[in-house]
Short mmCIF file of C-alpha atoms and ligand atoms in Angstrom, two decimals:
data_model
loop_
_atom_site.label_atom_id
_atom_site.label_comp_id
_atom_site.label_asym_id
_atom_site.label_seq_id
_atom_site.Cartn_x
_atom_site.Cartn_y
_atom_site.Cartn_z
CA MET A 1 5.92 -12.23 12.91
CA THR A 2 3.88 -9.04 12.60
CA GLN A 3 1.50 -8.20 15.41
CA LYS A 4 -2.16 -9.03 15.02
CA LEU A 5 -4.37 -6.03 14.33
CA VAL A 6 -7.40 -5.06 16.41
CA VAL A 7 -9.63 -2.45 14.75
CA ALA A 8 -12.22 -0.93 17.11
CA ASN A 9 -15.27 0.30 15.23
CA TRP A 10 -17.17 2.57 17.59
CA LYS A 11 -19.86 3.37 15.00
CA MET A 12 -22.08 6.32 16.10
CA ASN A 13 -21.69 5.48 19.78
CA ILE A 14 -20.34 7.25 22.86
CA LEU A 15 -19.85 10.95 23.44
CA LEU A 16 -16.45 12.62 23.50
CA HIS A 17 -16.02 12.59 27.29
CA GLU A 18 -16.86 8.89 27.32
CA ALA A 19 -14.40 8.22 24.52
CA VAL A 20 -11.62 9.98 26.44
CA ALA A 21 -12.44 8.07 29.64
CA LEU A 22 -12.52 4.77 27.74
CA LEU A 23 -9.13 5.33 26.10
CA GLU A 24 -7.61 6.43 29.39
CA SER A 25 -8.53 2.96 30.70
CA VAL A 26 -7.07 1.01 27.78
CA ASN A 27 -3.71 -0.66 28.50
CA ILE A 28 -1.89 1.21 25.76
CA GLY A 29 1.52 0.81 27.40
CA ASN A 30 2.26 -2.84 26.80
CA LEU A 31 0.19 -3.88 23.83
CA ASN A 32 1.27 -7.03 22.00
CA LYS A 33 -1.29 -6.32 19.30
CA SER A 34 -1.69 -3.29 17.04
CA LEU A 35 -4.74 -1.26 18.01
CA VAL A 36 -6.65 1.11 15.74
CA ILE A 37 -9.53 3.14 17.18
CA CYS A 38 -12.23 4.30 14.76
CA PRO A 39 -14.37 7.01 16.40
CA SER A 40 -16.81 9.40 14.75
CA PHE A 41 -15.12 11.81 12.34
CA ILE A 42 -15.43 14.83 14.60
CA TYR A 43 -13.60 13.24 17.53
CA ILE A 44 -10.61 12.05 15.52
CA PRO A 45 -8.42 15.21 15.67
CA ILE A 46 -9.08 15.64 19.40
CA LEU A 47 -8.27 12.01 20.20
CA VAL A 48 -5.23 11.94 17.89
CA ASP A 49 -3.90 14.88 19.85
CA ALA A 50 -4.70 13.42 23.27
CA PHE A 51 -3.55 9.82 22.67
CA LYS A 52 -0.36 10.05 20.66
CA LYS A 53 0.58 6.40 21.17
CA LEU A 54 -2.59 5.15 19.50
CA ASP A 55 -3.47 4.80 15.84
CA PHE A 56 -6.80 6.13 14.63
CA GLY A 57 -9.04 5.36 11.71
CA ALA A 58 -12.25 6.74 10.25
CA GLN A 59 -15.40 4.72 9.63
CA ASP A 60 -15.82 5.93 6.05
CA CYS A 61 -14.47 8.36 3.47
CA SER A 62 -15.83 9.96 0.34
CA ALA A 63 -15.43 8.33 -3.07
CA ASN A 64 -14.68 11.82 -4.43
CA ASP A 65 -11.88 14.35 -4.40
CA LEU A 66 -12.33 17.67 -2.60
CA GLY A 67 -15.33 19.49 -4.04
CA ALA A 68 -19.03 20.22 -3.79
CA TYR A 69 -20.17 17.15 -1.83
CA THR A 70 -22.22 18.35 1.13
CA GLY A 71 -21.71 16.32 4.27
CA GLU A 72 -18.89 14.20 2.85
CA VAL A 73 -15.37 13.80 4.26
CA ALA A 74 -12.47 13.34 1.84
CA ALA A 75 -9.65 10.87 2.45
CA ALA A 76 -7.17 13.75 2.05
CA MET A 77 -8.85 15.51 5.00
CA LEU A 78 -8.51 12.37 7.12
CA TYR A 79 -4.83 12.10 6.30
CA GLU A 80 -4.24 15.70 7.27
CA ILE A 81 -5.73 15.21 10.75
CA GLY A 82 -3.61 12.13 11.45
CA CYS A 83 -5.89 9.28 10.45
CA LYS A 84 -3.93 6.20 9.40
CA TYR A 85 -6.79 3.84 8.52
CA VAL A 86 -10.28 4.04 7.11
CA ILE A 87 -13.03 1.41 7.22
CA ILE A 88 -14.64 1.12 3.80
CA GLY A 89 -17.74 -0.75 2.69
CA HIS A 90 -19.10 -1.64 6.11
CA SER A 91 -22.40 -3.49 5.67
CA GLU A 92 -24.25 -0.83 7.68
CA ARG A 93 -23.23 1.72 5.04
CA ARG A 94 -23.94 -0.66 2.20
CA ILE A 95 -27.46 -1.19 3.59
CA SER A 96 -28.37 2.30 4.87
CA CYS A 97 -26.50 4.40 2.27
CA GLY A 98 -26.84 2.08 -0.71
CA GLU A 99 -23.08 1.69 -1.22
CA ASP A 100 -22.28 -0.94 -3.81
CA ASN A 101 -19.00 -2.67 -4.60
CA GLN A 102 -18.13 -0.11 -7.28
CA THR A 103 -18.52 2.75 -4.78
CA VAL A 104 -16.40 0.83 -2.28
CA GLY A 105 -13.77 0.43 -5.02
CA ARG A 106 -13.74 4.19 -5.66
CA LYS A 107 -13.33 4.88 -1.93
CA LEU A 108 -10.47 2.42 -1.83
CA VAL A 109 -8.66 4.35 -4.57
CA LYS A 110 -9.17 7.65 -2.72
CA ALA A 111 -7.84 6.20 0.53
CA LEU A 112 -4.73 4.85 -1.19
CA GLU A 113 -4.14 8.15 -3.00
CA SER A 114 -4.18 9.83 0.43
CA LYS A 115 -1.77 7.29 1.99
CA ILE A 116 -4.43 5.89 4.30
CA THR A 117 -4.73 2.12 4.83
CA PRO A 118 -8.23 1.00 3.85
CA VAL A 119 -9.91 -1.75 5.89
CA ILE A 120 -12.30 -3.11 3.29
CA CYS A 121 -15.38 -4.93 4.59
CA ILE A 122 -16.98 -7.86 2.83
CA GLY A 123 -19.53 -10.35 4.08
CA GLU A 124 -22.62 -12.30 3.15
CA SER A 125 -26.23 -12.09 4.34
CA LEU A 126 -27.95 -14.96 6.11
CA GLU A 127 -29.85 -15.68 2.90
CA VAL A 128 -26.62 -16.12 0.94
CA ARG A 129 -25.18 -18.29 3.69
CA ASN A 130 -28.27 -20.49 3.78
CA GLN A 131 -28.03 -20.94 0.00
CA GLY A 132 -24.47 -22.23 0.48
CA SER A 133 -23.11 -19.43 -1.74
CA THR A 134 -20.88 -17.63 0.77
CA LEU A 135 -17.53 -18.14 -0.99
CA GLU A 136 -18.92 -17.31 -4.40
CA TYR A 137 -20.44 -14.12 -2.96
CA LEU A 138 -17.21 -13.06 -1.22
CA PHE A 139 -15.13 -13.62 -4.35
CA LYS A 140 -17.60 -11.57 -6.37
CA GLN A 141 -17.33 -8.75 -3.83
CA LEU A 142 -13.53 -8.79 -3.98
CA GLU A 143 -13.58 -8.77 -7.76
CA GLU A 144 -16.16 -6.00 -8.11
CA ILE A 145 -14.37 -3.82 -5.55
CA GLY A 146 -11.25 -4.24 -7.67
CA ILE A 147 -9.00 -6.03 -5.19
CA SER A 148 -5.80 -7.00 -6.96
CA ARG A 149 -4.50 -10.56 -6.55
CA ASN A 150 -0.93 -9.43 -6.08
CA LYS A 151 -1.29 -6.47 -3.72
CA LYS A 152 -1.45 -6.22 0.04
CA PHE A 153 -4.84 -5.03 1.30
CA VAL A 154 -6.59 -5.35 4.65
CA ILE A 155 -9.90 -7.15 4.23
CA ALA A 156 -12.38 -7.55 7.08
CA TYR A 157 -14.68 -10.52 6.64
CA GLU A 158 -17.86 -9.59 8.50
CA PRO A 159 -20.86 -11.86 7.89
CA ILE A 160 -23.84 -9.51 8.08
CA TRP A 161 -25.79 -11.97 10.23
CA ALA A 162 -22.96 -12.02 12.79
CA ILE A 163 -22.77 -8.25 13.30
CA GLY A 164 -24.22 -7.23 16.66
CA SER A 165 -26.14 -10.51 16.93
CA GLY A 166 -24.01 -12.44 19.41
CA VAL A 167 -23.83 -15.25 16.83
CA THR A 168 -20.61 -16.03 14.93
CA PRO A 169 -19.49 -18.55 12.36
CA SER A 170 -17.36 -21.31 13.86
CA VAL A 171 -13.61 -20.93 13.97
CA ASP A 172 -13.36 -23.77 11.45
CA GLU A 173 -15.73 -21.99 9.07
CA VAL A 174 -13.72 -18.77 9.26
CA LYS A 175 -10.50 -20.71 8.78
CA ALA A 176 -11.84 -22.52 5.73
CA ILE A 177 -13.07 -19.25 4.18
CA PHE A 178 -9.76 -17.49 4.88
CA ASN A 179 -7.75 -20.36 3.38
CA LYS A 180 -9.82 -20.20 0.20
CA ILE A 181 -9.42 -16.41 -0.02
CA LYS A 182 -5.67 -16.58 0.66
CA GLY A 183 -5.36 -19.27 -2.00
CA ALA A 184 -6.52 -16.78 -4.62
CA TYR A 185 -5.28 -13.56 -2.98
CA PRO A 186 -2.08 -14.54 -1.14
CA TYR A 187 -1.11 -11.02 -0.08
CA LEU A 188 -4.33 -10.04 1.68
CA GLN A 189 -4.35 -9.40 5.41
CA LEU A 190 -7.55 -10.96 6.69
CA LEU A 191 -9.52 -9.77 9.71
CA TYR A 192 -12.64 -11.35 11.13
CA GLY A 193 -15.49 -9.17 12.45
CA GLY A 194 -18.97 -9.82 13.85
CA SER A 195 -19.82 -10.33 17.55
CA VAL A 196 -16.19 -10.57 18.61
CA SER A 197 -16.03 -10.73 22.41
CA PRO A 198 -13.48 -11.46 25.15
CA GLU A 199 -14.94 -14.97 25.20
CA ASN A 200 -14.28 -15.81 21.56
CA ALA A 201 -11.34 -13.53 20.60
CA ASP A 202 -8.59 -15.99 21.54
CA GLU A 203 -10.15 -18.76 19.49
CA PHE A 204 -10.19 -16.47 16.45
CA PHE A 205 -6.64 -15.28 17.12
CA GLY A 206 -5.67 -18.97 17.05
CA ILE A 207 -6.45 -19.16 13.31
CA ASP A 208 -3.03 -19.11 11.64
CA VAL A 209 -4.24 -17.27 8.52
CA LEU A 210 -6.07 -14.59 10.55
CA ASP A 211 -4.31 -11.23 10.80
CA GLY A 212 -6.67 -9.55 13.23
CA LEU A 213 -10.17 -8.68 14.39
CA LEU A 214 -12.66 -5.90 13.72
CA VAL A 215 -14.53 -5.29 16.96
CA GLY A 216 -17.75 -3.31 17.30
CA GLY A 217 -19.82 -3.55 20.48
CA ALA A 218 -17.11 -5.02 22.69
CA SER A 219 -14.77 -2.12 21.86
CA LEU A 220 -17.11 0.26 23.70
CA SER A 221 -15.99 -1.25 27.00
CA ALA A 222 -12.40 -0.65 28.13
CA GLN A 223 -12.52 -3.84 30.16
CA LYS A 224 -13.64 -5.96 27.21
CA LEU A 225 -11.21 -4.25 24.86
CA ASN A 226 -8.34 -4.88 27.30
CA GLN A 227 -9.32 -8.54 27.51
CA ILE A 228 -9.38 -8.86 23.73
CA LEU A 229 -5.99 -7.13 23.50
CA SER A 230 -4.36 -9.20 26.26
P1 LIG B 1 -20.02 -6.13 16.45
O1 LIG B 1 -19.76 -5.17 15.20
O2 LIG B 1 -18.65 -6.53 16.98
O3 LIG B 1 -20.79 -5.31 17.42
O4 LIG B 1 -20.75 -7.31 15.94
C1 LIG B 1 -18.71 -5.40 14.30
C2 LIG B 1 -18.78 -4.42 13.17
O5 LIG B 1 -19.89 -4.10 12.72
O6 LIG B 1 -17.76 -3.92 12.69
#
């Protein structure tokens, strides 16, 4: 059995000295889960160099090749500095930067061309959930992003209403959604994200079709991260 994956999304939090101190307190030695840390772009090369046993990911990449795109970071650049993963299509970027499924699909292609594993985020708003259209919405996202039904991709299901709110769907809800997705896309690796904490992580890990967790707020505490990893 492959190890479950824990992706830590630090977002635009913590300064470099805090990041170093945090990682020095993470039990890297005897992990029984795979851990990927996603810091801000500028810290990645420093942390890759300082923590050789850890895997690192970025929180975004450009949908374009190298060129005149001010402020953007190309997937090829991430690969060169030792990044193995990249989070794509996070709802915060969809909302604040207007990224749509087509853009997410283009980023996915660039990540794959650069040999970086994309962690592709999907998830419904509270409005969609209340309408009872969650599954329909998620399938539309997968289709519009261009997820193939016979390829292995890492998908993070993050309901927007669960992110940073302390509220999560029930384990049974996540399980039912994952079973439906796996029924149509059998090769996908499915992560859950949204208010994951040391208190609820084990319950989510207990879902047989769950391949891992995407952790935001709780990954900013070494103690909480260690508990989730234990
Ligand atoms: P959260 O964030 O764990 O703080 O809810 C998860 C995410 O946005 O990836």
